[in-house]
mmCIF file of C-alpha atoms and ligand atoms in Angstrom:
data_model
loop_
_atom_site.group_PDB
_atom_site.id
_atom_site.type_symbol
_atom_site.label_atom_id
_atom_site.label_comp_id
_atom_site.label_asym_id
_atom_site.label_seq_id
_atom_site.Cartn_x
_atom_site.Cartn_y
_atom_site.Cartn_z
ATOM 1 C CA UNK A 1 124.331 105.491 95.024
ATOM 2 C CA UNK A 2 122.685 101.701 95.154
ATOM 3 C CA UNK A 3 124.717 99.863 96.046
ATOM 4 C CA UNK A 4 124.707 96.620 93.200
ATOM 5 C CA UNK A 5 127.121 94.006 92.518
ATOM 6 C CA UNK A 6 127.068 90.301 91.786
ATOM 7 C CA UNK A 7 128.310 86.756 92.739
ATOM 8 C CA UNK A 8 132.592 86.190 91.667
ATOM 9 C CA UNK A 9 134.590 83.786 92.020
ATOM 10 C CA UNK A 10 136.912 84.065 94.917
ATOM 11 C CA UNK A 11 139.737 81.216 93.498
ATOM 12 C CA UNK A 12 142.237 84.213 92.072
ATOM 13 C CA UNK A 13 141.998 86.779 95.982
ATOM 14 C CA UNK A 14 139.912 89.740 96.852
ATOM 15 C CA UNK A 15 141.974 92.192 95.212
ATOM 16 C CA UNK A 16 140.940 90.282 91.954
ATOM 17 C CA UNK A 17 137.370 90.474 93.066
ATOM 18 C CA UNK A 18 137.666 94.231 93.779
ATOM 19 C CA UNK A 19 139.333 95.075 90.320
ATOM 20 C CA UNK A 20 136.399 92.770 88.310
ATOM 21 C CA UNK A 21 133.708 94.414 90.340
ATOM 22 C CA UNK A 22 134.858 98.037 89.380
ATOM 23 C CA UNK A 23 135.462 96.503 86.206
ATOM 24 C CA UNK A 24 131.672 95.695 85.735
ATOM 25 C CA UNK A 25 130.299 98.683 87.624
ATOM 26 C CA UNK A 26 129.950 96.999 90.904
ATOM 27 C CA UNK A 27 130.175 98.808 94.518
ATOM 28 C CA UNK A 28 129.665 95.384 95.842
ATOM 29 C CA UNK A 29 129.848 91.524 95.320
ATOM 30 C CA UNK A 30 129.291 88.301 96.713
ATOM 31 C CA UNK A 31 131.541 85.315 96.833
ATOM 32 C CA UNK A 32 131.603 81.759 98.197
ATOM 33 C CA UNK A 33 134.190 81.139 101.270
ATOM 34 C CA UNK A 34 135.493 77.903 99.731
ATOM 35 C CA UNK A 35 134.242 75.513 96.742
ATOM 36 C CA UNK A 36 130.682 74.659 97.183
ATOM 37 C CA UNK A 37 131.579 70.769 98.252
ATOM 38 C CA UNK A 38 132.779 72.659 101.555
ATOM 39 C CA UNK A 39 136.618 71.477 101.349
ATOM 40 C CA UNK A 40 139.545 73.224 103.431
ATOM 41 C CA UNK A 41 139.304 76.998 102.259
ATOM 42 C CA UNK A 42 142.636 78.426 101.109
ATOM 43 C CA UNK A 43 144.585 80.317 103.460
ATOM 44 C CA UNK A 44 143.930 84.018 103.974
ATOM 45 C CA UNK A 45 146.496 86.306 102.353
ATOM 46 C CA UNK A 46 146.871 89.270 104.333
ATOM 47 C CA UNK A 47 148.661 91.075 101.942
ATOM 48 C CA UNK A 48 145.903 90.657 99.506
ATOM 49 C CA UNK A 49 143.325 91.548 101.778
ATOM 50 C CA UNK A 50 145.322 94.748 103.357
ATOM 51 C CA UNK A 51 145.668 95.866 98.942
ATOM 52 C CA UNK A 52 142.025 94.804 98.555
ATOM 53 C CA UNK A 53 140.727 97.235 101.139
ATOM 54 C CA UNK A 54 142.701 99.854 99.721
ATOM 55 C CA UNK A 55 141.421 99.766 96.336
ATOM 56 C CA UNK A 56 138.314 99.038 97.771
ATOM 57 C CA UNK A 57 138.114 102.268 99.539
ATOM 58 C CA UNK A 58 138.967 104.381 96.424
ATOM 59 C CA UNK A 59 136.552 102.452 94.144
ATOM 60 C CA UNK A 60 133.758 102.945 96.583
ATOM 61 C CA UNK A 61 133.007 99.496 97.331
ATOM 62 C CA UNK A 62 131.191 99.168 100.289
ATOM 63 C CA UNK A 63 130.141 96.294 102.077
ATOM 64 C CA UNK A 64 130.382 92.796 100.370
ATOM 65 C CA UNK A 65 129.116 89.625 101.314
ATOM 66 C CA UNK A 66 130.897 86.095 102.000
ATOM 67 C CA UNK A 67 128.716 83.112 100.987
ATOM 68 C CA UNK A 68 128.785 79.633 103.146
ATOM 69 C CA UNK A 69 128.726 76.683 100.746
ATOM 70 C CA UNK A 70 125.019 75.664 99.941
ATOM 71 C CA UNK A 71 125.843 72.650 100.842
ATOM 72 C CA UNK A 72 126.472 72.589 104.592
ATOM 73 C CA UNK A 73 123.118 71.102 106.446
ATOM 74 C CA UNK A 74 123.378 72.455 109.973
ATOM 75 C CA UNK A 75 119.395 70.830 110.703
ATOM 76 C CA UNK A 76 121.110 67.545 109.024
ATOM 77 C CA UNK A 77 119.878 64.381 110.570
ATOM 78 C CA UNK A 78 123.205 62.914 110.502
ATOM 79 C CA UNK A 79 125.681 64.250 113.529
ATOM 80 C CA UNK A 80 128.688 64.019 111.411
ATOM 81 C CA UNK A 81 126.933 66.245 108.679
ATOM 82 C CA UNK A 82 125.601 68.719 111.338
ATOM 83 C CA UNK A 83 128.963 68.416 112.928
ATOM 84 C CA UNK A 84 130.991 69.455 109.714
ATOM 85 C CA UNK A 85 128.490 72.663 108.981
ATOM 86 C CA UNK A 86 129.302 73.885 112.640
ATOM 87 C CA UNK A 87 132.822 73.691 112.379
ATOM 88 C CA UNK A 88 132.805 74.767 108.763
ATOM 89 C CA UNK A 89 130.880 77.931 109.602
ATOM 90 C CA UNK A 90 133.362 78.601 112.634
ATOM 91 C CA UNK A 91 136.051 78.070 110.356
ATOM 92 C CA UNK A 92 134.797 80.874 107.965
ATOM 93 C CA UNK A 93 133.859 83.571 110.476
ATOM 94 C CA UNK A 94 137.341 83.190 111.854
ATOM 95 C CA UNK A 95 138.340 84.247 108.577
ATOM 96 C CA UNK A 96 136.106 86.942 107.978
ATOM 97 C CA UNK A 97 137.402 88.738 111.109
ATOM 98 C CA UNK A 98 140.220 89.847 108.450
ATOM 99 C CA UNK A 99 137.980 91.750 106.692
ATOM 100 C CA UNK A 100 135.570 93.406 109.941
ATOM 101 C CA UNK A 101 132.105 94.482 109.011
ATOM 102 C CA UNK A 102 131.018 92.627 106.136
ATOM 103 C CA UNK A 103 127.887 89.686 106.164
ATOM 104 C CA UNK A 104 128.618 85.935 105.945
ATOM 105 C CA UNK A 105 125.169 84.568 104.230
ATOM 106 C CA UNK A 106 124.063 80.307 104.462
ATOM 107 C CA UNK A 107 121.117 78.666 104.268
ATOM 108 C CA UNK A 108 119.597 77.624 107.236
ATOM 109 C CA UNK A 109 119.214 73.501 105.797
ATOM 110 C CA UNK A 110 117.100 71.099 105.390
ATOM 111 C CA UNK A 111 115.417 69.219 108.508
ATOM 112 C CA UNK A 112 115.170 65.822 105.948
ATOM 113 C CA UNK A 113 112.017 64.456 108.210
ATOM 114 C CA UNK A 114 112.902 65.390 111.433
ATOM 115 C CA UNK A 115 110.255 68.357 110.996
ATOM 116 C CA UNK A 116 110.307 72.076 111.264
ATOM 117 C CA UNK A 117 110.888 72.644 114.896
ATOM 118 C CA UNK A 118 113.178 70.312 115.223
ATOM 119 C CA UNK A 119 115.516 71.878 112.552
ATOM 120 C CA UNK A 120 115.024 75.182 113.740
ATOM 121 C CA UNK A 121 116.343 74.294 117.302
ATOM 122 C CA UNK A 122 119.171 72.821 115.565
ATOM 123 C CA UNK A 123 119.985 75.537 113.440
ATOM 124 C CA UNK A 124 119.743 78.036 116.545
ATOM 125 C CA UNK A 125 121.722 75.656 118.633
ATOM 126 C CA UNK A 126 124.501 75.793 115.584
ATOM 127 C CA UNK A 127 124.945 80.118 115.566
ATOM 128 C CA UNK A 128 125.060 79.659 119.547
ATOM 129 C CA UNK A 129 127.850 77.456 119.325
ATOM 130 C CA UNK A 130 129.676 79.672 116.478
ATOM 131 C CA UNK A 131 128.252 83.406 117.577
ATOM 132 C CA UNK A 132 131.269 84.960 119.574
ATOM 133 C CA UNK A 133 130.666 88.548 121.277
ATOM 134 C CA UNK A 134 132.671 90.871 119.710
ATOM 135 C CA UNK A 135 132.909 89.253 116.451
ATOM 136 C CA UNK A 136 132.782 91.898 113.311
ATOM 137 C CA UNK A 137 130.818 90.065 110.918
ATOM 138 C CA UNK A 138 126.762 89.879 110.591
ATOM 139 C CA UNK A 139 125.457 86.506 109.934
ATOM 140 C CA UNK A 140 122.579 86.362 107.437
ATOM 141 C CA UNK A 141 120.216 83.320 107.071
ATOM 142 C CA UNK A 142 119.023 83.547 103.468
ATOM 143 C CA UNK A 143 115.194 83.439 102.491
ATOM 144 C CA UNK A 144 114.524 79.471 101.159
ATOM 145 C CA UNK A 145 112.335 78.720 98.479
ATOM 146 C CA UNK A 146 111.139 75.761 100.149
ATOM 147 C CA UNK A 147 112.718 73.006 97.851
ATOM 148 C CA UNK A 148 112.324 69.692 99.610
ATOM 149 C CA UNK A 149 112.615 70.043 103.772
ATOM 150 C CA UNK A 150 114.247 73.594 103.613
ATOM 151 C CA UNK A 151 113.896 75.880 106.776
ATOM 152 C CA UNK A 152 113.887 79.145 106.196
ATOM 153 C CA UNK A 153 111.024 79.439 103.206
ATOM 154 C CA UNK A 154 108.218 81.333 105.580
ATOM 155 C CA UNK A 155 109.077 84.693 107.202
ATOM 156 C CA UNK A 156 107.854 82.799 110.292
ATOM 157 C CA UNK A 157 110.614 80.132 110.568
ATOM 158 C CA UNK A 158 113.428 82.628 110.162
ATOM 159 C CA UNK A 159 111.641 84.537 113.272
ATOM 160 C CA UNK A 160 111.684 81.441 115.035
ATOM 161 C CA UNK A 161 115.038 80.756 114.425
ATOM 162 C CA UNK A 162 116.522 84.049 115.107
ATOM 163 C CA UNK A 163 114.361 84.104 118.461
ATOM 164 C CA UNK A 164 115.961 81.597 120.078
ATOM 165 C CA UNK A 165 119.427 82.819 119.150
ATOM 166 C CA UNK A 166 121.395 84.504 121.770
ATOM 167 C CA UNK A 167 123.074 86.939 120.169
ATOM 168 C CA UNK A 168 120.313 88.486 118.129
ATOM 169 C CA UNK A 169 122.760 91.811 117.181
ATOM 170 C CA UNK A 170 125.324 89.607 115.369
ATOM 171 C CA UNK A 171 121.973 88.028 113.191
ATOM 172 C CA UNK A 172 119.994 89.399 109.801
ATOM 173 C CA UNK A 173 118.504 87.859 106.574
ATOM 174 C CA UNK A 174 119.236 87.936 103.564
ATOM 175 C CA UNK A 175 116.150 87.868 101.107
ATOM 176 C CA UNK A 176 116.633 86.217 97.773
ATOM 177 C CA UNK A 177 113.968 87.621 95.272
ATOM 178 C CA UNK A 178 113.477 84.176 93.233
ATOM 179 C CA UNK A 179 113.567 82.350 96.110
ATOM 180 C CA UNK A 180 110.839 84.500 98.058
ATOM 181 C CA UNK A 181 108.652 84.661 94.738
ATOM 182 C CA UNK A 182 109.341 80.450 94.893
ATOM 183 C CA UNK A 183 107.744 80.242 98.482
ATOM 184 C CA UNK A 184 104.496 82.023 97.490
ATOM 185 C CA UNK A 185 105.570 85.840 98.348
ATOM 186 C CA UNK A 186 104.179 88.081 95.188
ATOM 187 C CA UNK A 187 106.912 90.678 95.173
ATOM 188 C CA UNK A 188 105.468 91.377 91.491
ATOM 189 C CA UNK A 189 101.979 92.703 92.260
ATOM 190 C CA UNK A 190 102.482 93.317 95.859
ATOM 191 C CA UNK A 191 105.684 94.318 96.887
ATOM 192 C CA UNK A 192 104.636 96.686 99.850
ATOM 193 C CA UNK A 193 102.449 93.815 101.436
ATOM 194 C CA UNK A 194 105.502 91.388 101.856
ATOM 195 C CA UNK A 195 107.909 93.986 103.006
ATOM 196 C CA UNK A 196 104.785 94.815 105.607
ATOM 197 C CA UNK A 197 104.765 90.908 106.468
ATOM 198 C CA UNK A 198 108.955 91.038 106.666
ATOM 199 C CA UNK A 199 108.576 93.910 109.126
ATOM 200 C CA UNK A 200 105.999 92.840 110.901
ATOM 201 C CA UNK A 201 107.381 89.430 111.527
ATOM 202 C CA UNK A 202 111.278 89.568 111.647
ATOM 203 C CA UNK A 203 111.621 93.418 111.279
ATOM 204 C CA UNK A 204 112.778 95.344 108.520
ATOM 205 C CA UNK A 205 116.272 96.339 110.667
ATOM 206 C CA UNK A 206 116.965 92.665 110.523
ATOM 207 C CA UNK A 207 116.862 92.846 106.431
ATOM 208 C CA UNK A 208 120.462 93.372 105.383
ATOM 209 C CA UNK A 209 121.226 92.126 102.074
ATOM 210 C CA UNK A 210 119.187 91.125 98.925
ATOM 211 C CA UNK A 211 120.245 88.508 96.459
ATOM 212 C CA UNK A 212 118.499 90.276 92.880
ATOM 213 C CA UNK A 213 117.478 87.287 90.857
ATOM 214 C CA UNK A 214 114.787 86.166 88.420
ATOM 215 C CA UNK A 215 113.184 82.876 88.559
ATOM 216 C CA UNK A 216 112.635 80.386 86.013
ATOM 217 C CA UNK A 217 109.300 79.353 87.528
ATOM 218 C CA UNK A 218 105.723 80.715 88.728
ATOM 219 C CA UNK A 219 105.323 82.605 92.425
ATOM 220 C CA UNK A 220 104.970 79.269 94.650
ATOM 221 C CA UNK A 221 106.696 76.511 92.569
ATOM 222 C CA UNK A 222 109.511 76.096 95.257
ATOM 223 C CA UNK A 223 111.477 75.111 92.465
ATOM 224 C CA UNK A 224 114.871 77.391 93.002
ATOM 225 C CA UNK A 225 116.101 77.887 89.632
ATOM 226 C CA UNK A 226 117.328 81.225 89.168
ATOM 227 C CA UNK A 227 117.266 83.053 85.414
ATOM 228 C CA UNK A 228 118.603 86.166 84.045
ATOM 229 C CA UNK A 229 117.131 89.541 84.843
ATOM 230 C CA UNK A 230 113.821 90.040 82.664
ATOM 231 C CA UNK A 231 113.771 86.688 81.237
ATOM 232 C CA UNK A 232 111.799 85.144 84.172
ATOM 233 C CA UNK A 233 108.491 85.316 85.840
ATOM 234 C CA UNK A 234 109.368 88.312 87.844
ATOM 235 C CA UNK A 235 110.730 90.463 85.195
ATOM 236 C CA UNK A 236 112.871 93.302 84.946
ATOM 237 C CA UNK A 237 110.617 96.337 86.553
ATOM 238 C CA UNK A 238 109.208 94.321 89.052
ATOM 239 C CA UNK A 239 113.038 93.602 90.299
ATOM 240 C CA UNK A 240 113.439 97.121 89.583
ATOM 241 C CA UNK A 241 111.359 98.313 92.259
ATOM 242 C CA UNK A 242 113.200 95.814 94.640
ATOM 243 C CA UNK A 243 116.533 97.573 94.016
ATOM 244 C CA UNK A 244 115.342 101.421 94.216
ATOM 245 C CA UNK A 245 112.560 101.042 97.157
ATOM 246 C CA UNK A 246 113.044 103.466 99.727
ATOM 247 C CA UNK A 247 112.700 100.979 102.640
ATOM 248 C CA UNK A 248 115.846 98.991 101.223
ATOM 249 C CA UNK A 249 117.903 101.487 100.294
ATOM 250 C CA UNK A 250 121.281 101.357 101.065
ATOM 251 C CA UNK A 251 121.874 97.458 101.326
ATOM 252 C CA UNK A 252 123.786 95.507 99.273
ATOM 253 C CA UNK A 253 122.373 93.621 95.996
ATOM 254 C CA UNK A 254 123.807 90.994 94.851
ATOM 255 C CA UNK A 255 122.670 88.900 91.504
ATOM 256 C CA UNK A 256 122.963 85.385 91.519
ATOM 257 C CA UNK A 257 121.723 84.809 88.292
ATOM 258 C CA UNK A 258 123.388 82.649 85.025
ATOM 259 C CA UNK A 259 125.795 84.920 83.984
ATOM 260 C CA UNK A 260 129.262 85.657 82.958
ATOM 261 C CA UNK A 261 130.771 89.149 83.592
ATOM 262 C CA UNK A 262 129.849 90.665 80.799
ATOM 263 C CA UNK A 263 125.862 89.821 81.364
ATOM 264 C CA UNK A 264 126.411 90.666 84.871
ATOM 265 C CA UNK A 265 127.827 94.382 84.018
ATOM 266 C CA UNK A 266 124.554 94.840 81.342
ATOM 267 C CA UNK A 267 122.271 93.508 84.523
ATOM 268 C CA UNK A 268 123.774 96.345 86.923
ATOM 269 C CA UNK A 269 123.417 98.585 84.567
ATOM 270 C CA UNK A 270 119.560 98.002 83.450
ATOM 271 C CA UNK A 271 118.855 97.805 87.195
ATOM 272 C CA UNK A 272 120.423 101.228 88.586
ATOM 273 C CA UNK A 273 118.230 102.601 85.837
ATOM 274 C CA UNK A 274 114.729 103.504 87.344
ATOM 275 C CA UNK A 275 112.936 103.161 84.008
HETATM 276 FE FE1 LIG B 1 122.266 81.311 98.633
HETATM 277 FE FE1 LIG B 2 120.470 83.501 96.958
HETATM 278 ZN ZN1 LIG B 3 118.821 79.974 94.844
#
């Protein structure tokens, strides 16, 4: 069964995420760690974890993904702002280890002028300082669309970053469909050759989630605005054959895209649907 589910809010507990995913027809979902300004994150409840993964086991939801707040820079040219994504991320994978082998998702920043290598030695430099042996949790850097300075937009610079990481094993990626379609990858018209370019330059192993969005803009516009399944430039059968190719099956999806519940549950459903 594909496994599909969507972005919740995480201000009312996991056990409330659980129930509104089954709810919708989701065997998965995405949430943000803490409010998207990055402020302290509410403490863990381990009671509402330890009833989350219980009704998470008999509602077949598998593995779910934990979203850093877009906001953290960790390729900042500011210390302080590099500074505060570092111990921000720590502070979140500390968490996670309550609920062991699930994905923690960010975007790998913007290098604001410093340049591309630059950023991607910082952003390295950042997982080595948070990446602890042992840990249960995957961290994903999420395909960019290339807004601005952002890292991350060519399959090359997420290579590059992962490469000089030094726990590779405890790294993946996270590909966002608007946002590769944004950076000039034609998943409409040529799906196969950009999941050949993915493998042969990270490695499809290293793909682990996908974030199921449409874009409101053409392939290239590194614009980021994410729109409703069908009503965008990559349209609904194109994302179709995202969710149901063979060489992705079994990883979470997760739409991103302006919705409330109810448009979220009709989304799931037109997407498990072949045709
Ligand atoms: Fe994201
Ligand atoms: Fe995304
Ligand atoms: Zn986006």
């Amino acid at each position: 069964m594909i496994k599909i589910g969507c972005h919740l809010s995480s201000s009312k507990g996991f056990l409330h995420m659980g129930k509104e995913a089954a709810a919708i027809g989701a065997n998965t979902f995405q949430f943000f760690t803490r409010n998207p300004r990055g402020s302290r994150a509410k403490a863990i409840d381990p009671e509402d974890v330890r009833a989350y993964l219980a009704f998470a086991g008999e509602h077949g939801i598998g593995q779910i993904v934990a979203h850093a707040p877009y906001t953290l820079n960790p390729c900042s040219a500011r210390e302080e702002t590099r500074e505060f994504a570092l111990e921000t991320m720590r502070d979140d994978l500390e968490r996670l280890e309550y609920l062991p082998g699930n994905y923690y998702n960010f975007h790998p920043g913007s290098h604001v002028g410093q340049g591309i290598e630059a950023g991607i030695a910082q952003i390295a430099g950042t997982l080595n300082e948070i990446l602890v042996p042992g840990q249960r949790t995957v961290v994903l850097l999420e395909t960019m669309a290339g807004k601005g300075s952002e890292v991350g937009s060519r399959f090359e610079e997420l290579e590059r970053i992962l490469e000089q990481v030094m726990h590779p094993e405890l790294m993946g990626v996270c590909l966002d469909t608007c946002h590769v379609y944004d950076a000039g990858y034609d998943i409409t018209e040529d799906l196969e050759g950009v999941l050949d370019s993915f493998d042969r330059i990270i490695g499809l192993e290293k793909l682990k989630a996908v974030h199921v969005n449409d874009t409101k803009n053409p392939m290239g516009s590194h614009k980021d605005r994410h729109e409703k399944i069908g009503e965008g430039f990559l349209g609904l059968e194109a994302l179709r054959r995202v969710v149901h190719h063979p060489k992705l099956s079994g990883l979470p999806f997760c739409l991103e895209t302006p919705n409330e519940l109810p448009g979220y549950e009709a989304e799931i459903r037109l997407l498990r649907q072949k045709s």
